[in-house]
Amino acid sequence: MSILEVKNLNMGFYIDEKFYPVLKDINFNLKYQKIHAIVGESGSGKTLSCMSILKLLPSNSQITNGEIIYKNKDLLKLNEKEIKKYRGREIALIPQDPMTSLDPLYTIFDQLYEVIDIHYKMTRNDAKEFIIDTLKKVNIINPEERLNNYPHQLSGGMKQRIIIACALLGKAKIIIADEPTTALDVTIQAQIMQLLLKLKNENNVSIIFITHDLALVSQYCDEVSVMYNGQIVENANAYDIFDSPKHPYTKALIESIPTITGNKRIETIYGNVPSIYDKIDGCPFHLRCKYCFHTCKKINPNFKKVDNHIVRCHLYSNLDV
Ligand SMILES: Nc1ncnc2c1ncn2[C@@H]1O[C@H](COP(=O)(O)OP(=O)(O)OP(=O)(O)O)[C@@H](O)[C@H]1O
Ligand SMILES: [Mg+2]
């Protein structure tokens, strides 16, 4: 069962009065109580895909097509006042850099109380117990003492936990976590991942998890969308992605995961992700693809169902041009 459906999402930027498409026909379904990974190299459009869901896009951007269905409503049709009711309450965002969500001028208590004040009628005194309980749920030690701290007094991992606490206080049904662990060391990273897993299992939260890190995906995620140059090139469940990747880009990403024993030679993917200014004919990955043949240079492949995967690649499209 899906809780959120992203359908044919297209967006781009106006730069010097010229329109540059960035996201092209993004389609994926977030299943209820699952962790859905969005993976891909830097610049592939992961953040913009997720920011589109909450309409938190830069002012020079435009969504040109698509629907984002949540509770039978198309979120893209909502105006600013209406979508505000969803942000934080229904769908919460955990950004890569927690300082962008925490205000350095306010104490942790003030910031968490603000969430409560928006959503519940509760005095500061009554809210205190509630907040302390929530901080315990996100494994903050000595929560009473932390309430009077300012963000700069907390470690990176603790700040991420405070933001996750905000999502819990707002009773979010969906959490969008945009590389929430990239800035953290490996032990803290594992703790934050465990915490997300706990929210999924105990609080019925569904999670979109953006990452570069395929090792984390294999360990924690249920579904995977692989992005390249503003397109999803492969969608499948995590088991199938790692067991039998279909798209050459997915294969290359998996081959570039370092192994613990280090006895496998790490393959790197030749070349760079194109920028939004590059106009590429055919499949955007063909310039880096070791399976590229003539059709790939001319036609951008459409989606095709192959086994349990949805994949955009001519190797499976039986086209001969
Ligand atoms: N405000 C903007 N104006 C113009 N182009 C932008 C803007 N924001 C992002 N882009 C471009 O859109 C593309 C997708 O950006 P996005 O931030 O979604 O990538 P990403 O996959 O999240 O990358 P990263 O892994 O580095 O966070 C990139 O090429 C980026 O340069
Ligand atoms: Mg990003």
mmCIF file of C-alpha atoms and ligand atoms in Angstrom:
data_model
loop_
_atom_site.group_PDB
_atom_site.id
_atom_site.type_symbol
_atom_site.label_atom_id
_atom_site.label_comp_id
_atom_site.label_asym_id
_atom_site.label_seq_id
_atom_site.Cartn_x
_atom_site.Cartn_y
_atom_site.Cartn_z
ATOM 1 C CA MET A 1 0.000 0.000 0.000
ATOM 2 C CA SER A 2 1.370 3.407 -1.007
ATOM 3 C CA ILE A 3 1.138 6.427 1.275
ATOM 4 C CA LEU A 4 2.596 8.857 -1.287
ATOM 5 C CA GLU A 5 2.695 8.679 -5.085
ATOM 6 C CA VAL A 6 4.951 10.839 -7.199
ATOM 7 C CA LYS A 7 3.695 10.789 -10.791
ATOM 8 C CA ASN A 8 5.423 12.191 -13.864
ATOM 9 C CA LEU A 9 7.056 15.005 -11.938
ATOM 10 C CA ASN A 10 8.866 17.504 -14.164
ATOM 11 C CA MET A 11 10.571 20.655 -12.926
ATOM 12 C CA GLY A 12 13.304 23.027 -13.968
ATOM 13 C CA PHE A 13 14.891 26.429 -13.475
ATOM 14 C CA TYR A 14 14.618 29.754 -15.242
ATOM 15 C CA ILE A 15 18.116 31.127 -15.598
ATOM 16 C CA ASP A 16 18.589 34.334 -17.628
ATOM 17 C CA GLU A 17 15.020 33.922 -18.910
ATOM 18 C CA LYS A 18 15.815 30.508 -20.377
ATOM 19 C CA PHE A 19 14.182 27.364 -18.995
ATOM 20 C CA TYR A 20 16.440 24.450 -18.061
ATOM 21 C CA PRO A 21 14.638 21.167 -17.318
ATOM 22 C CA VAL A 22 16.077 19.372 -14.269
ATOM 23 C CA LEU A 23 13.641 16.654 -13.185
ATOM 24 C CA LYS A 24 12.208 14.578 -16.005
ATOM 25 C CA ASP A 25 9.269 12.272 -15.408
ATOM 26 C CA ILE A 26 10.025 11.277 -11.828
ATOM 27 C CA ASN A 27 7.787 8.385 -10.755
ATOM 28 C CA PHE A 28 7.895 6.485 -7.505
ATOM 29 C CA ASN A 29 5.571 5.226 -4.795
ATOM 30 C CA LEU A 30 6.436 5.485 -1.136
ATOM 31 C CA LYS A 31 4.955 2.401 0.480
ATOM 32 C CA TYR A 32 3.395 2.597 3.914
ATOM 33 C CA GLN A 33 5.884 1.924 6.747
ATOM 34 C CA LYS A 34 8.807 1.345 4.398
ATOM 35 C CA ILE A 35 12.146 3.089 3.931
ATOM 36 C CA HIS A 36 12.483 4.168 0.297
ATOM 37 C CA ALA A 37 16.020 5.114 -0.728
ATOM 38 C CA ILE A 38 16.782 7.642 -3.440
ATOM 39 C CA VAL A 39 20.363 7.140 -4.555
ATOM 40 C CA GLY A 40 22.568 8.734 -7.176
ATOM 41 C CA GLU A 41 25.652 10.865 -7.555
ATOM 42 C CA SER A 42 25.812 14.521 -6.596
ATOM 43 C CA GLY A 43 23.669 16.707 -8.855
ATOM 44 C CA SER A 44 21.346 13.904 -10.003
ATOM 45 C CA GLY A 45 18.245 15.652 -8.574
ATOM 46 C CA LYS A 46 17.628 13.793 -5.303
ATOM 47 C CA THR A 47 17.093 16.873 -3.140
ATOM 48 C CA LEU A 48 14.954 18.699 -5.701
ATOM 49 C CA SER A 49 12.708 15.627 -6.105
ATOM 50 C CA CYS A 50 12.020 15.637 -2.388
ATOM 51 C CA MET A 51 11.743 19.406 -2.034
ATOM 52 C CA SER A 52 9.076 19.306 -4.770
ATOM 53 C CA ILE A 53 6.911 17.144 -2.501
ATOM 54 C CA LEU A 54 6.702 19.941 0.083
ATOM 55 C CA LYS A 55 6.894 22.723 -2.514
ATOM 56 C CA LEU A 56 10.054 24.030 -0.908
ATOM 57 C CA LEU A 57 11.736 24.971 -4.164
ATOM 58 C CA PRO A 58 13.829 28.026 -5.112
ATOM 59 C CA SER A 59 11.855 30.957 -6.512
ATOM 60 C CA ASN A 60 13.339 30.630 -10.028
ATOM 61 C CA SER A 61 12.068 27.062 -10.346
ATOM 62 C CA GLN A 62 8.866 25.771 -11.861
ATOM 63 C CA ILE A 63 7.076 22.446 -11.695
ATOM 64 C CA THR A 64 5.857 21.972 -15.248
ATOM 65 C CA ASN A 65 3.994 18.694 -14.916
ATOM 66 C CA GLY A 66 3.102 15.951 -12.481
ATOM 67 C CA GLU A 67 1.093 14.989 -9.455
ATOM 68 C CA ILE A 68 2.060 14.186 -5.882
ATOM 69 C CA ILE A 69 -0.772 12.239 -4.334
ATOM 70 C CA TYR A 70 -1.099 12.065 -0.554
ATOM 71 C CA LYS A 71 -4.371 11.138 1.153
ATOM 72 C CA ASN A 72 -6.233 11.455 -2.174
ATOM 73 C CA LYS A 73 -5.010 15.032 -2.668
ATOM 74 C CA ASP A 74 -2.550 16.360 -5.219
ATOM 75 C CA LEU A 75 -0.093 18.325 -3.071
ATOM 76 C CA LEU A 76 1.095 20.223 -6.141
ATOM 77 C CA LYS A 77 -2.343 21.822 -6.459
ATOM 78 C CA LEU A 78 -2.260 23.272 -2.935
ATOM 79 C CA ASN A 79 -1.478 26.930 -2.349
ATOM 80 C CA GLU A 80 1.205 28.085 0.101
ATOM 81 C CA LYS A 81 -1.226 28.379 3.026
ATOM 82 C CA GLU A 82 -2.625 24.888 2.426
ATOM 83 C CA ILE A 83 0.727 23.119 1.938
ATOM 84 C CA LYS A 84 2.006 24.695 5.179
ATOM 85 C CA LYS A 85 -0.445 22.480 7.083
ATOM 86 C CA TYR A 86 1.361 19.426 5.704
ATOM 87 C CA ARG A 87 4.919 20.562 6.382
ATOM 88 C CA GLY A 88 6.162 19.199 9.677
ATOM 89 C CA ARG A 89 2.752 17.863 10.653
ATOM 90 C CA GLU A 90 2.158 15.251 7.943
ATOM 91 C CA ILE A 91 5.491 15.278 6.134
ATOM 92 C CA ALA A 92 8.669 16.266 7.968
ATOM 93 C CA LEU A 93 12.067 17.023 6.521
ATOM 94 C CA ILE A 94 15.417 16.084 8.050
ATOM 95 C CA PRO A 95 18.022 18.014 6.081
ATOM 96 C CA GLN A 96 21.685 17.169 5.550
ATOM 97 C CA ASP A 97 22.780 20.150 7.593
ATOM 98 C CA PRO A 98 20.714 20.365 10.785
ATOM 99 C CA MET A 99 21.745 23.989 11.321
ATOM 100 C CA THR A 100 19.504 24.940 8.433
ATOM 101 C CA SER A 101 16.468 23.774 10.437
ATOM 102 C CA LEU A 102 17.544 24.696 13.956
ATOM 103 C CA ASP A 103 17.596 28.382 14.803
ATOM 104 C CA PRO A 104 20.910 29.245 16.495
ATOM 105 C CA LEU A 105 19.225 32.016 18.531
ATOM 106 C CA TYR A 106 16.677 29.847 20.337
ATOM 107 C CA THR A 107 17.057 27.121 22.975
ATOM 108 C CA ILE A 108 16.120 23.536 22.187
ATOM 109 C CA PHE A 109 13.044 23.879 24.410
ATOM 110 C CA ASP A 110 11.835 26.985 22.565
ATOM 111 C CA GLN A 111 12.257 25.295 19.180
ATOM 112 C CA LEU A 112 10.441 22.129 20.220
ATOM 113 C CA TYR A 113 7.720 24.126 21.982
ATOM 114 C CA GLU A 114 7.146 26.038 18.765
ATOM 115 C CA VAL A 115 6.204 22.730 17.062
ATOM 116 C CA ILE A 116 3.811 21.930 19.908
ATOM 117 C CA ASP A 117 2.371 25.422 19.886
ATOM 118 C CA ILE A 118 1.522 25.133 16.193
ATOM 119 C CA HIS A 119 -0.181 21.759 16.518
ATOM 120 C CA TYR A 120 -1.611 21.433 20.036
ATOM 121 C CA LYS A 121 -3.069 23.727 22.632
ATOM 122 C CA MET A 122 -0.639 23.129 25.482
ATOM 123 C CA THR A 123 1.016 25.447 28.006
ATOM 124 C CA ARG A 124 4.812 25.603 28.219
ATOM 125 C CA ASN A 125 4.691 23.726 31.521
ATOM 126 C CA ASP A 126 2.520 20.887 30.201
ATOM 127 C CA ALA A 127 4.607 20.727 27.053
ATOM 128 C CA LYS A 128 7.805 20.175 29.040
ATOM 129 C CA GLU A 129 6.901 16.606 30.089
ATOM 130 C CA PHE A 130 5.790 15.791 26.572
ATOM 131 C CA ILE A 131 9.030 17.149 25.100
ATOM 132 C CA ILE A 132 11.208 15.281 27.612
ATOM 133 C CA ASP A 133 9.377 12.034 26.789
ATOM 134 C CA THR A 134 9.976 12.613 23.081
ATOM 135 C CA LEU A 135 13.661 13.405 23.615
ATOM 136 C CA LYS A 136 13.998 10.092 25.470
ATOM 137 C CA LYS A 137 12.427 8.331 22.492
ATOM 138 C CA VAL A 138 15.127 9.722 20.218
ATOM 139 C CA ASN A 139 17.796 8.587 22.717
ATOM 140 C CA ILE A 140 18.898 11.985 24.034
ATOM 141 C CA ILE A 141 20.675 11.446 27.339
ATOM 142 C CA ASN A 142 19.808 13.882 30.171
ATOM 143 C CA PRO A 143 17.010 15.532 28.178
ATOM 144 C CA GLU A 144 16.117 17.951 31.026
ATOM 145 C CA GLU A 145 19.563 19.531 30.783
ATOM 146 C CA ARG A 146 19.483 19.697 27.004
ATOM 147 C CA LEU A 147 16.316 21.795 26.955
ATOM 148 C CA ASN A 148 18.218 24.944 27.901
ATOM 149 C CA ASN A 149 21.023 24.392 25.395
ATOM 150 C CA TYR A 150 21.424 26.312 22.164
ATOM 151 C CA PRO A 151 22.058 24.321 18.956
ATOM 152 C CA HIS A 152 25.796 25.171 18.881
ATOM 153 C CA GLN A 153 26.201 23.412 22.244
ATOM 154 C CA LEU A 154 25.117 20.084 20.744
ATOM 155 C CA SER A 155 27.016 17.580 18.613
ATOM 156 C CA GLY A 156 25.953 16.909 15.001
ATOM 157 C CA GLY A 157 24.306 13.601 15.948
ATOM 158 C CA MET A 158 22.378 15.248 18.777
ATOM 159 C CA LYS A 159 21.131 18.024 16.493
ATOM 160 C CA GLN A 160 19.836 15.403 14.046
ATOM 161 C CA ARG A 161 18.030 13.686 16.945
ATOM 162 C CA ILE A 162 16.407 17.008 17.919
ATOM 163 C CA ILE A 163 15.134 17.409 14.355
ATOM 164 C CA ILE A 164 13.806 13.853 14.413
ATOM 165 C CA ALA A 165 12.122 14.754 17.733
ATOM 166 C CA CYS A 166 10.450 17.706 15.944
ATOM 167 C CA ALA A 167 9.074 15.250 13.361
ATOM 168 C CA LEU A 168 7.777 13.014 16.164
ATOM 169 C CA LEU A 169 6.156 15.914 18.038
ATOM 170 C CA GLY A 170 4.445 16.962 14.821
ATOM 171 C CA LYS A 171 3.250 13.338 14.471
ATOM 172 C CA ALA A 172 4.622 13.207 10.937
ATOM 173 C CA LYS A 173 3.426 10.258 8.864
ATOM 174 C CA ILE A 174 6.249 10.675 6.366
ATOM 175 C CA ILE A 175 9.833 11.670 7.051
ATOM 176 C CA ILE A 176 12.029 12.858 4.213
ATOM 177 C CA ALA A 177 15.618 12.409 5.363
ATOM 178 C CA ASP A 178 18.046 14.170 2.997
ATOM 179 C CA GLU A 179 21.454 12.606 3.636
ATOM 180 C CA PRO A 180 20.867 12.876 7.387
ATOM 181 C CA THR A 181 24.050 11.030 8.290
ATOM 182 C CA THR A 182 26.580 12.316 5.763
ATOM 183 C CA ALA A 183 28.175 14.784 8.167
ATOM 184 C CA LEU A 184 28.330 12.276 11.041
ATOM 185 C CA ASP A 185 30.939 9.685 11.989
ATOM 186 C CA VAL A 186 30.189 6.028 11.386
ATOM 187 C CA THR A 187 29.037 5.105 14.919
ATOM 188 C CA ILE A 188 26.635 8.044 15.187
ATOM 189 C CA GLN A 189 25.485 7.357 11.633
ATOM 190 C CA ALA A 190 24.492 3.818 12.663
ATOM 191 C CA GLN A 191 22.619 5.170 15.708
ATOM 192 C CA ILE A 192 20.618 7.620 13.584
ATOM 193 C CA MET A 193 19.786 4.833 11.109
ATOM 194 C CA GLN A 194 18.648 2.614 13.990
ATOM 195 C CA LEU A 195 16.484 5.477 15.218
ATOM 196 C CA LEU A 196 14.838 5.880 11.793
ATOM 197 C CA LEU A 197 14.240 2.131 11.745
ATOM 198 C CA LYS A 198 12.612 2.356 15.194
ATOM 199 C CA LEU A 199 10.322 5.196 14.030
ATOM 200 C CA LYS A 200 9.295 3.102 11.058
ATOM 201 C CA ASN A 201 8.524 0.040 13.141
ATOM 202 C CA GLU A 202 7.077 1.601 16.293
ATOM 203 C CA ASN A 203 5.511 4.837 15.056
ATOM 204 C CA ASN A 204 4.367 3.612 11.609
ATOM 205 C CA VAL A 205 6.369 6.315 9.870
ATOM 206 C CA SER A 206 7.166 5.943 6.155
ATOM 207 C CA ILE A 207 10.560 7.305 5.171
ATOM 208 C CA ILE A 208 12.197 8.679 2.038
ATOM 209 C CA PHE A 209 15.921 8.355 2.607
ATOM 210 C CA ILE A 210 18.277 10.230 0.289
ATOM 211 C CA THR A 211 21.842 9.011 0.229
ATOM 212 C CA HIS A 212 25.039 8.463 -1.741
ATOM 213 C CA ASP A 213 25.803 5.468 0.426
ATOM 214 C CA LEU A 214 24.681 2.154 -1.051
ATOM 215 C CA ALA A 215 26.027 0.240 1.934
ATOM 216 C CA LEU A 216 23.425 2.016 4.116
ATOM 217 C CA VAL A 217 20.743 1.262 1.536
ATOM 218 C CA SER A 218 21.479 -2.467 1.573
ATOM 219 C CA GLN A 219 21.372 -2.496 5.365
ATOM 220 C CA TYR A 220 18.321 -0.372 6.121
ATOM 221 C CA CYS A 221 16.103 0.268 3.087
ATOM 222 C CA ASP A 222 13.135 -1.586 1.599
ATOM 223 C CA GLU A 223 12.711 0.111 -1.786
ATOM 224 C CA VAL A 224 15.199 1.910 -4.012
ATOM 225 C CA SER A 225 15.023 4.536 -6.768
ATOM 226 C CA VAL A 226 18.261 5.140 -8.624
ATOM 227 C CA MET A 227 18.572 8.662 -10.076
ATOM 228 C CA TYR A 228 20.747 9.872 -12.895
ATOM 229 C CA ASN A 229 20.674 13.317 -14.486
ATOM 230 C CA GLY A 230 17.201 14.212 -13.230
ATOM 231 C CA GLN A 231 15.624 10.866 -14.117
ATOM 232 C CA ILE A 232 14.884 7.740 -12.180
ATOM 233 C CA VAL A 233 16.659 5.039 -14.170
ATOM 234 C CA GLU A 234 15.647 2.100 -11.994
ATOM 235 C CA ASN A 235 13.038 1.367 -9.318
ATOM 236 C CA ALA A 236 12.912 -1.933 -7.438
ATOM 237 C CA ASN A 237 12.914 -3.342 -3.962
ATOM 238 C CA ALA A 238 16.283 -3.340 -2.207
ATOM 239 C CA TYR A 239 16.762 -7.101 -2.438
ATOM 240 C CA ASP A 240 16.252 -7.096 -6.222
ATOM 241 C CA ILE A 241 18.431 -4.013 -6.738
ATOM 242 C CA PHE A 242 21.416 -5.683 -5.087
ATOM 243 C CA ASP A 243 20.664 -9.233 -6.251
ATOM 244 C CA SER A 244 20.086 -8.444 -9.932
ATOM 245 C CA PRO A 245 20.601 -4.770 -10.851
ATOM 246 C CA LYS A 246 19.287 -4.086 -14.348
ATOM 247 C CA HIS A 247 20.438 -0.597 -15.332
ATOM 248 C CA PRO A 248 24.144 -0.246 -16.192
ATOM 249 C CA TYR A 249 24.303 2.774 -13.868
ATOM 250 C CA THR A 250 22.892 0.779 -10.946
ATOM 251 C CA LYS A 251 25.401 -2.000 -11.716
ATOM 252 C CA ALA A 252 28.249 0.517 -11.769
ATOM 253 C CA LEU A 253 27.153 2.063 -8.460
ATOM 254 C CA ILE A 254 27.026 -1.365 -6.827
ATOM 255 C CA GLU A 255 30.441 -2.288 -8.241
ATOM 256 C CA SER A 256 31.842 0.870 -6.676
ATOM 257 C CA ILE A 257 30.849 -0.083 -3.092
ATOM 258 C CA PRO A 258 33.997 -0.806 -1.064
ATOM 259 C CA THR A 259 33.907 -4.224 0.630
ATOM 260 C CA ILE A 260 35.052 -4.803 4.213
ATOM 261 C CA THR A 261 37.725 -7.300 3.179
ATOM 262 C CA GLY A 262 38.888 -4.907 0.485
ATOM 263 C CA ASN A 263 39.798 -7.808 -1.778
ATOM 264 C CA LYS A 264 37.490 -6.709 -4.566
ATOM 265 C CA ARG A 265 38.824 -4.124 -6.971
ATOM 266 C CA ILE A 266 36.625 -1.057 -6.729
ATOM 267 C CA GLU A 267 35.293 -0.027 -10.103
ATOM 268 C CA THR A 268 34.854 3.704 -10.503
ATOM 269 C CA ILE A 269 32.354 5.143 -12.937
ATOM 270 C CA TYR A 270 34.152 6.905 -15.754
ATOM 271 C CA GLY A 271 33.191 10.552 -16.376
ATOM 272 C CA ASN A 272 30.953 13.005 -14.521
ATOM 273 C CA VAL A 273 27.238 13.606 -14.009
ATOM 274 C CA PRO A 274 26.117 16.089 -16.681
ATOM 275 C CA SER A 275 25.002 19.534 -15.490
ATOM 276 C CA ILE A 276 21.598 21.054 -16.203
ATOM 277 C CA TYR A 277 23.233 23.114 -18.993
ATOM 278 C CA ASP A 278 24.337 20.021 -20.945
ATOM 279 C CA LYS A 279 21.881 18.931 -23.565
ATOM 280 C CA ILE A 280 22.383 15.243 -24.204
ATOM 281 C CA ASP A 281 20.646 13.394 -27.002
ATOM 282 C CA GLY A 282 19.486 9.872 -26.311
ATOM 283 C CA CYS A 283 19.961 8.200 -22.947
ATOM 284 C CA PRO A 284 21.702 10.632 -20.570
ATOM 285 C CA PHE A 285 23.942 7.809 -19.288
ATOM 286 C CA HIS A 286 25.169 6.714 -22.742
ATOM 287 C CA LEU A 287 28.357 8.803 -22.510
ATOM 288 C CA ARG A 288 29.494 6.755 -19.512
ATOM 289 C CA CYS A 289 27.893 3.415 -20.286
ATOM 290 C CA LYS A 290 30.006 0.424 -21.244
ATOM 291 C CA TYR A 291 26.982 -1.229 -22.892
ATOM 292 C CA CYS A 292 26.125 1.791 -25.101
ATOM 293 C CA PHE A 293 25.000 1.001 -28.652
ATOM 294 C CA HIS A 294 23.692 3.180 -31.495
ATOM 295 C CA THR A 295 20.047 3.487 -30.282
ATOM 296 C CA CYS A 296 21.255 4.799 -26.917
ATOM 297 C CA LYS A 297 22.808 7.846 -28.611
ATOM 298 C CA LYS A 298 19.548 8.786 -30.336
ATOM 299 C CA ILE A 299 16.568 7.966 -28.137
ATOM 300 C CA ASN A 300 16.030 8.417 -24.424
ATOM 301 C CA PRO A 301 14.601 5.066 -23.292
ATOM 302 C CA ASN A 302 11.163 4.874 -21.730
ATOM 303 C CA PHE A 303 10.202 2.968 -18.591
ATOM 304 C CA LYS A 304 9.986 -0.764 -18.985
ATOM 305 C CA LYS A 305 9.012 -3.429 -16.480
ATOM 306 C CA VAL A 306 11.703 -6.090 -16.326
ATOM 307 C CA ASP A 307 11.103 -8.830 -13.731
ATOM 308 C CA ASN A 308 10.365 -6.880 -10.530
ATOM 309 C CA HIS A 309 12.192 -3.769 -11.718
ATOM 310 C CA ILE A 310 11.093 -0.648 -13.561
ATOM 311 C CA VAL A 311 14.049 0.327 -15.707
ATOM 312 C CA ARG A 312 14.926 2.943 -18.329
ATOM 313 C CA CYS A 313 17.461 1.277 -20.599
ATOM 314 C CA HIS A 314 17.541 0.163 -24.242
ATOM 315 C CA LEU A 315 19.170 -3.126 -23.262
ATOM 316 C CA TYR A 316 15.619 -4.123 -22.314
ATOM 317 C CA SER A 317 13.556 -2.134 -24.794
ATOM 318 C CA ASN A 318 14.061 -4.302 -27.928
ATOM 319 C CA LEU A 319 14.309 -1.164 -30.026
ATOM 320 C CA ASP A 320 16.462 -1.211 -33.098
ATOM 321 C CA VAL A 321 16.920 2.151 -34.792
HETATM 322 N N1 LIG B 1 18.742 27.020 -7.306
HETATM 323 C C1 LIG B 1 19.260 26.355 -8.357
HETATM 324 N N2 LIG B 1 19.458 26.972 -9.555
HETATM 325 C C2 LIG B 1 19.966 26.311 -10.627
HETATM 326 N N3 LIG B 1 20.283 24.984 -10.600
HETATM 327 C C3 LIG B 1 20.117 24.318 -9.447
HETATM 328 C C4 LIG B 1 19.597 24.955 -8.256
HETATM 329 N N4 LIG B 1 19.516 24.020 -7.267
HETATM 330 C C5 LIG B 1 19.981 22.867 -7.813
HETATM 331 N N5 LIG B 1 20.335 23.044 -9.108
HETATM 332 C C6 LIG B 1 20.864 22.014 -10.030
HETATM 333 O O1 LIG B 1 19.916 20.963 -10.129
HETATM 334 C C7 LIG B 1 20.555 19.697 -10.198
HETATM 335 C C8 LIG B 1 19.995 18.763 -9.131
HETATM 336 O O2 LIG B 1 20.260 19.308 -7.846
HETATM 337 P P1 LIG B 1 19.962 18.529 -6.482
HETATM 338 O O3 LIG B 1 20.321 19.446 -5.388
HETATM 339 O O4 LIG B 1 18.596 17.984 -6.487
HETATM 340 O O5 LIG B 1 21.011 17.320 -6.586
HETATM 341 P P2 LIG B 1 21.330 16.166 -5.517
HETATM 342 O O6 LIG B 1 21.160 14.859 -6.226
HETATM 343 O O7 LIG B 1 20.546 16.388 -4.284
HETATM 344 O O8 LIG B 1 22.901 16.392 -5.268
HETATM 345 P P3 LIG B 1 23.754 16.240 -3.894
HETATM 346 O O9 LIG B 1 24.019 14.769 -3.749
HETATM 347 O O10 LIG B 1 25.011 17.003 -4.189
HETATM 348 O O11 LIG B 1 22.975 16.825 -2.760
HETATM 349 C C9 LIG B 1 22.050 19.969 -10.038
HETATM 350 O O12 LIG B 1 22.630 19.956 -11.324
HETATM 351 C C10 LIG B 1 22.106 21.351 -9.449
HETATM 352 O O13 LIG B 1 23.266 22.017 -9.846
HETATM 353 MG MG MG B 2 21.075 16.892 -2.336
#
